[in-house]
mmCIF file of C-alpha atoms in Angstrom:
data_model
loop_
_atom_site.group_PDB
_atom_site.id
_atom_site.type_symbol
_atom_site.label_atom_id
_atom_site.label_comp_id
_atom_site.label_asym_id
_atom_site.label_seq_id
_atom_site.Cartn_x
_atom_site.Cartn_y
_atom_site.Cartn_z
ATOM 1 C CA UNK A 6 26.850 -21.560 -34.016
ATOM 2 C CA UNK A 7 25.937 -19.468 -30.741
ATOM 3 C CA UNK A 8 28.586 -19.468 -28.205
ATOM 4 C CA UNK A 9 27.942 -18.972 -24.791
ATOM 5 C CA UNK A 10 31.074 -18.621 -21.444
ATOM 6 C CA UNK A 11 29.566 -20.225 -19.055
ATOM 7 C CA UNK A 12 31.037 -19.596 -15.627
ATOM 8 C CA UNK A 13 29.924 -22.027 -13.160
ATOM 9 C CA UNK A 14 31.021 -22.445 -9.161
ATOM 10 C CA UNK A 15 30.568 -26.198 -8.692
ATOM 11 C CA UNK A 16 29.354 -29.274 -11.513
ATOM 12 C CA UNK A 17 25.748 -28.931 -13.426
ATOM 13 C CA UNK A 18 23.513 -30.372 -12.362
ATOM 14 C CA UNK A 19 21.113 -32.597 -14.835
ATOM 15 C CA UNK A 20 18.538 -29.958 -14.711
ATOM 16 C CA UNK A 21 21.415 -26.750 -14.926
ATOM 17 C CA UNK A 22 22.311 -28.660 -18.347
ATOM 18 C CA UNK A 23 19.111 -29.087 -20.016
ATOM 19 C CA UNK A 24 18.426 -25.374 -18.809
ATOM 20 C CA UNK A 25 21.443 -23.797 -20.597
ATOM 21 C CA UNK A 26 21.465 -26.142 -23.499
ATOM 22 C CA UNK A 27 17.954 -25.337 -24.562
ATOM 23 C CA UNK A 28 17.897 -21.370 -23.958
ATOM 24 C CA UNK A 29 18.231 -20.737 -27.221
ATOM 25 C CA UNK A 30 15.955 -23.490 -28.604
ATOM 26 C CA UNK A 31 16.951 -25.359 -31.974
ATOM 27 C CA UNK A 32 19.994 -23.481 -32.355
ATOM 28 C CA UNK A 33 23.708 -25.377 -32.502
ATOM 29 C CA UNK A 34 25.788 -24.107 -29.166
ATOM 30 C CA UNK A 35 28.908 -24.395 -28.554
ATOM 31 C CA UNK A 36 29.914 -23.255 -24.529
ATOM 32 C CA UNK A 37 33.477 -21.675 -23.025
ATOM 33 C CA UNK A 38 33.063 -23.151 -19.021
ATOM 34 C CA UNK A 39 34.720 -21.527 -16.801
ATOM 35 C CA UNK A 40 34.267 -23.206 -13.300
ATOM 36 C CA UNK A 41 35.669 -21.190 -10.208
ATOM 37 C CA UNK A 42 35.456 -23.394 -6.920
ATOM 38 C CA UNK A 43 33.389 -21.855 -4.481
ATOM 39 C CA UNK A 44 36.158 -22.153 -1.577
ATOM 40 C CA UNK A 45 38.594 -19.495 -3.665
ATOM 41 C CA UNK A 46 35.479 -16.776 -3.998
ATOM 42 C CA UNK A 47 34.432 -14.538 -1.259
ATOM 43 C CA UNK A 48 35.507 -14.767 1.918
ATOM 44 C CA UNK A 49 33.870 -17.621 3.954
ATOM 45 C CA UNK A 50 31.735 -14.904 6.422
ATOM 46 C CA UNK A 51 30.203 -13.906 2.888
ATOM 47 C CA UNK A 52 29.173 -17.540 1.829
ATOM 48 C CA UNK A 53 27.884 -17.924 5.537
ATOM 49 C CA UNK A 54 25.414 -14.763 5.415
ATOM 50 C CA UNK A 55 24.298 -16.131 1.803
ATOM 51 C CA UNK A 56 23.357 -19.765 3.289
ATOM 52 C CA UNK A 57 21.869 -18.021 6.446
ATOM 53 C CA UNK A 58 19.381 -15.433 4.705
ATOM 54 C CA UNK A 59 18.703 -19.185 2.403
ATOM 55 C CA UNK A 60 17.924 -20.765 5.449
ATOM 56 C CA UNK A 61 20.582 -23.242 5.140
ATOM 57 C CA UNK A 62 22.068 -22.960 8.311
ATOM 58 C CA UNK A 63 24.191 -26.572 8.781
ATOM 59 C CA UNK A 64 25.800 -24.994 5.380
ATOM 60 C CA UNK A 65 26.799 -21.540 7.231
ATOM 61 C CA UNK A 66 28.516 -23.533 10.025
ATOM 62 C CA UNK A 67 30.261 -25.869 7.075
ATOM 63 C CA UNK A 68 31.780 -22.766 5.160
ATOM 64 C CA UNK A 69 34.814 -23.023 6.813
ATOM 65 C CA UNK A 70 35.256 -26.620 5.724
ATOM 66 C CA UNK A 71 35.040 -25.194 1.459
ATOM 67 C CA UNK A 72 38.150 -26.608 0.326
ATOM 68 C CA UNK A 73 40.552 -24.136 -0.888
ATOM 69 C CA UNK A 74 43.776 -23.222 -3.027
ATOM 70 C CA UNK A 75 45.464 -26.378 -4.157
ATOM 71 C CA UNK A 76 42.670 -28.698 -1.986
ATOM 72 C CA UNK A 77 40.237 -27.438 -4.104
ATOM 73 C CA UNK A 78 41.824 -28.087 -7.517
ATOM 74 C CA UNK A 79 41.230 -32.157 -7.973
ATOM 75 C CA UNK A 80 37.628 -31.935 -6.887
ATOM 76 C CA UNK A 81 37.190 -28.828 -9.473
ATOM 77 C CA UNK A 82 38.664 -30.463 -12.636
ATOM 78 C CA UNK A 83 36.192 -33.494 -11.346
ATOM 79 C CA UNK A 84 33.321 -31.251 -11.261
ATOM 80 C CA UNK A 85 34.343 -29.681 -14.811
ATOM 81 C CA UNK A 86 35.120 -32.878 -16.779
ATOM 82 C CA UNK A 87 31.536 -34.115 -15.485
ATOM 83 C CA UNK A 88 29.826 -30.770 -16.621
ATOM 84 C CA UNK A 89 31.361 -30.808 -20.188
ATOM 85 C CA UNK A 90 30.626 -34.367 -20.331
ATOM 86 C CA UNK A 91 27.061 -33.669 -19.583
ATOM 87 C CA UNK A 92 26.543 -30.569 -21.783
ATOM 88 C CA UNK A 93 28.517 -32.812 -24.987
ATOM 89 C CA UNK A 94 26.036 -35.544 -23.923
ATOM 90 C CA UNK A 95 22.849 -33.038 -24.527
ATOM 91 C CA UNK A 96 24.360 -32.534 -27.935
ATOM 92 C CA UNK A 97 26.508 -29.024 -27.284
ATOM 93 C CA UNK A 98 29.772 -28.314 -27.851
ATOM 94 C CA UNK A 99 32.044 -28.173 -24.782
ATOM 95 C CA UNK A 100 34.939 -26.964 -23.702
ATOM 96 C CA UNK A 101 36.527 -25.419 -20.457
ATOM 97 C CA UNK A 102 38.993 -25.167 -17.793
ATOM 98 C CA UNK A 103 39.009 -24.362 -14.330
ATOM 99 C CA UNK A 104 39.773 -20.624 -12.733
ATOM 100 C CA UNK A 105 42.104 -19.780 -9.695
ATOM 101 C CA UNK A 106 42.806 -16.167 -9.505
ATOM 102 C CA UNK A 107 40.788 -13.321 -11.090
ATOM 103 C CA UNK A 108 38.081 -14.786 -12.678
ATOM 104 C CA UNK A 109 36.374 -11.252 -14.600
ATOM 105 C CA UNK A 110 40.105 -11.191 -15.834
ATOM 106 C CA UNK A 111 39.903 -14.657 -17.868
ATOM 107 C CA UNK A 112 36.497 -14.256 -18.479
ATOM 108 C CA UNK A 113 36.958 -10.798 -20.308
ATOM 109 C CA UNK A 114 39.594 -13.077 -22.057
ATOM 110 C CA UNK A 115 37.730 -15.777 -23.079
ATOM 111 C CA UNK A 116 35.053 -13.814 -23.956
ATOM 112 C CA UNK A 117 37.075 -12.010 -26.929
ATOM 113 C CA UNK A 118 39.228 -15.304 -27.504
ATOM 114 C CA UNK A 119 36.327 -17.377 -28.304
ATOM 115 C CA UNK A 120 34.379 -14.497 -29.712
ATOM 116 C CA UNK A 121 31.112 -15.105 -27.441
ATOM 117 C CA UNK A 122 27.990 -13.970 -28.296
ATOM 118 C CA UNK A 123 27.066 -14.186 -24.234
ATOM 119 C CA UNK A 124 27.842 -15.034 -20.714
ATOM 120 C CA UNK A 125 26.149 -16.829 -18.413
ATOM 121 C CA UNK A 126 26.792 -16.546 -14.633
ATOM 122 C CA UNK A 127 25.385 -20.034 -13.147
ATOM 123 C CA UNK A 128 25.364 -19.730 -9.265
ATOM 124 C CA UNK A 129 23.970 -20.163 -6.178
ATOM 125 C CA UNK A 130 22.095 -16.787 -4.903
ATOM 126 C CA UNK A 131 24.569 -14.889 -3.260
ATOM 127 C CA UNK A 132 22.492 -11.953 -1.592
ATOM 128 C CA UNK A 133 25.412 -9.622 0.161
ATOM 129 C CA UNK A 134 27.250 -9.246 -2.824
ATOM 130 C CA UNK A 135 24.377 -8.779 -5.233
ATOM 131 C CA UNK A 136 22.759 -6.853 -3.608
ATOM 132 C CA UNK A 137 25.820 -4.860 -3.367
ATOM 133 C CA UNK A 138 26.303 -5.407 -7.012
ATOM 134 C CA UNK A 139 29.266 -7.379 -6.654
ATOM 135 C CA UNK A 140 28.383 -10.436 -7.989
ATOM 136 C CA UNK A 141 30.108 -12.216 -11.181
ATOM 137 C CA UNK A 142 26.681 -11.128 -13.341
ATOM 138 C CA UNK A 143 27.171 -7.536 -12.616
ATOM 139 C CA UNK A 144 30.675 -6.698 -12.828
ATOM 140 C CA UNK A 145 31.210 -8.595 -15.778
ATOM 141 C CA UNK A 146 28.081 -6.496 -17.285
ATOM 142 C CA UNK A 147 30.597 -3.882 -17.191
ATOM 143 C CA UNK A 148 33.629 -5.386 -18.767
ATOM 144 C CA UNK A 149 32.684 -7.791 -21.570
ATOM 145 C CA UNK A 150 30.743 -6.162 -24.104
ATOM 146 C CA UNK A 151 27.978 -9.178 -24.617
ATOM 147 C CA UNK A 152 25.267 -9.608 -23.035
ATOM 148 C CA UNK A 153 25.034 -11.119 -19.352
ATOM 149 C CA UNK A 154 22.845 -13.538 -17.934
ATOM 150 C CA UNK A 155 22.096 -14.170 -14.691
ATOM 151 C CA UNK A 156 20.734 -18.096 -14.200
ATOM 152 C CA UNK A 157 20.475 -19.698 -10.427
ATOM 153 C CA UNK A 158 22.263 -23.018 -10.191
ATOM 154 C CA UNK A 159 19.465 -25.850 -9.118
ATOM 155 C CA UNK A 160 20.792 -28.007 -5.989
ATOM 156 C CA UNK A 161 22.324 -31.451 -6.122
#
């Protein structure tokens, strides 16, 4: 069975699922989700330039609104519960938890727990910090020995 840590910033979306469950075509998967809510990641003038250079601008003046910390925590283990539902529905395996504090920390854990054959960073663009090479993709290029893949989330 291939095994895949997926990290995720908000639920899958039908068309996220059928994308990630059929990457690797006929073959059994079993995924490791790790969902960080997108209220504890950058700071919120980060998120802002991202939706602005999108052209979402009613998001940029909403970023301040991202529920954080302890807010953010019910709406997250929704979000996760329906994204493990869905990928168990398409036939994977599924399991998962949600991520406060240092997420390239638990991820480099997971990643050696479960003994993953890759990662997949599932997220909305975010074009400051990639370009700056801060993004999940690239630093965790650099700290957990599988290969890293870099997938766009689709909108809701």
């Amino acid at each position: 069975m291939f095994t895949s840590v997926l990290m995720i910033e908000k639920p899958l979306t039908p068309e996220d699922v059928d994308f990630v469950t059929t990457l690797h075509g006929e073959e059994r998967i079993s995924f490791v989700v790790l969902l960080q809510p997108r209220g504890d990641q950058a700071d919120v003038l980060l998120r802002a330039i991202d939706d602005v250079a999108m052209g979402e601008l009613r998001e940029a003046v909403r970023e301040g609104e991202e529920p954080e910390g302890r807010e953010a925590r019910e709406p997250a283990e929704m979000g996760l519960e329906y994204s493990l539902r869905a990928l168990r529905e398409a036939g994977a395996e599924a399991v998962g938890e949600v991520v406060e504090d240092h997420p390239l920390d638990k991820l480099k854990t997971v990643v050696g727990d479960a003994g993953a054959d890759e990662v997949i960073v599932l997220t909305a663009p975010h074009y400051v910090e990639e370009f700056f090479h801060r993004d999940w993709a690239s630093r965790a290029r650099h700290k957990v020995g599988v290969p890293v893949l870099k997938l766009f989330a689709h909108s809701e």
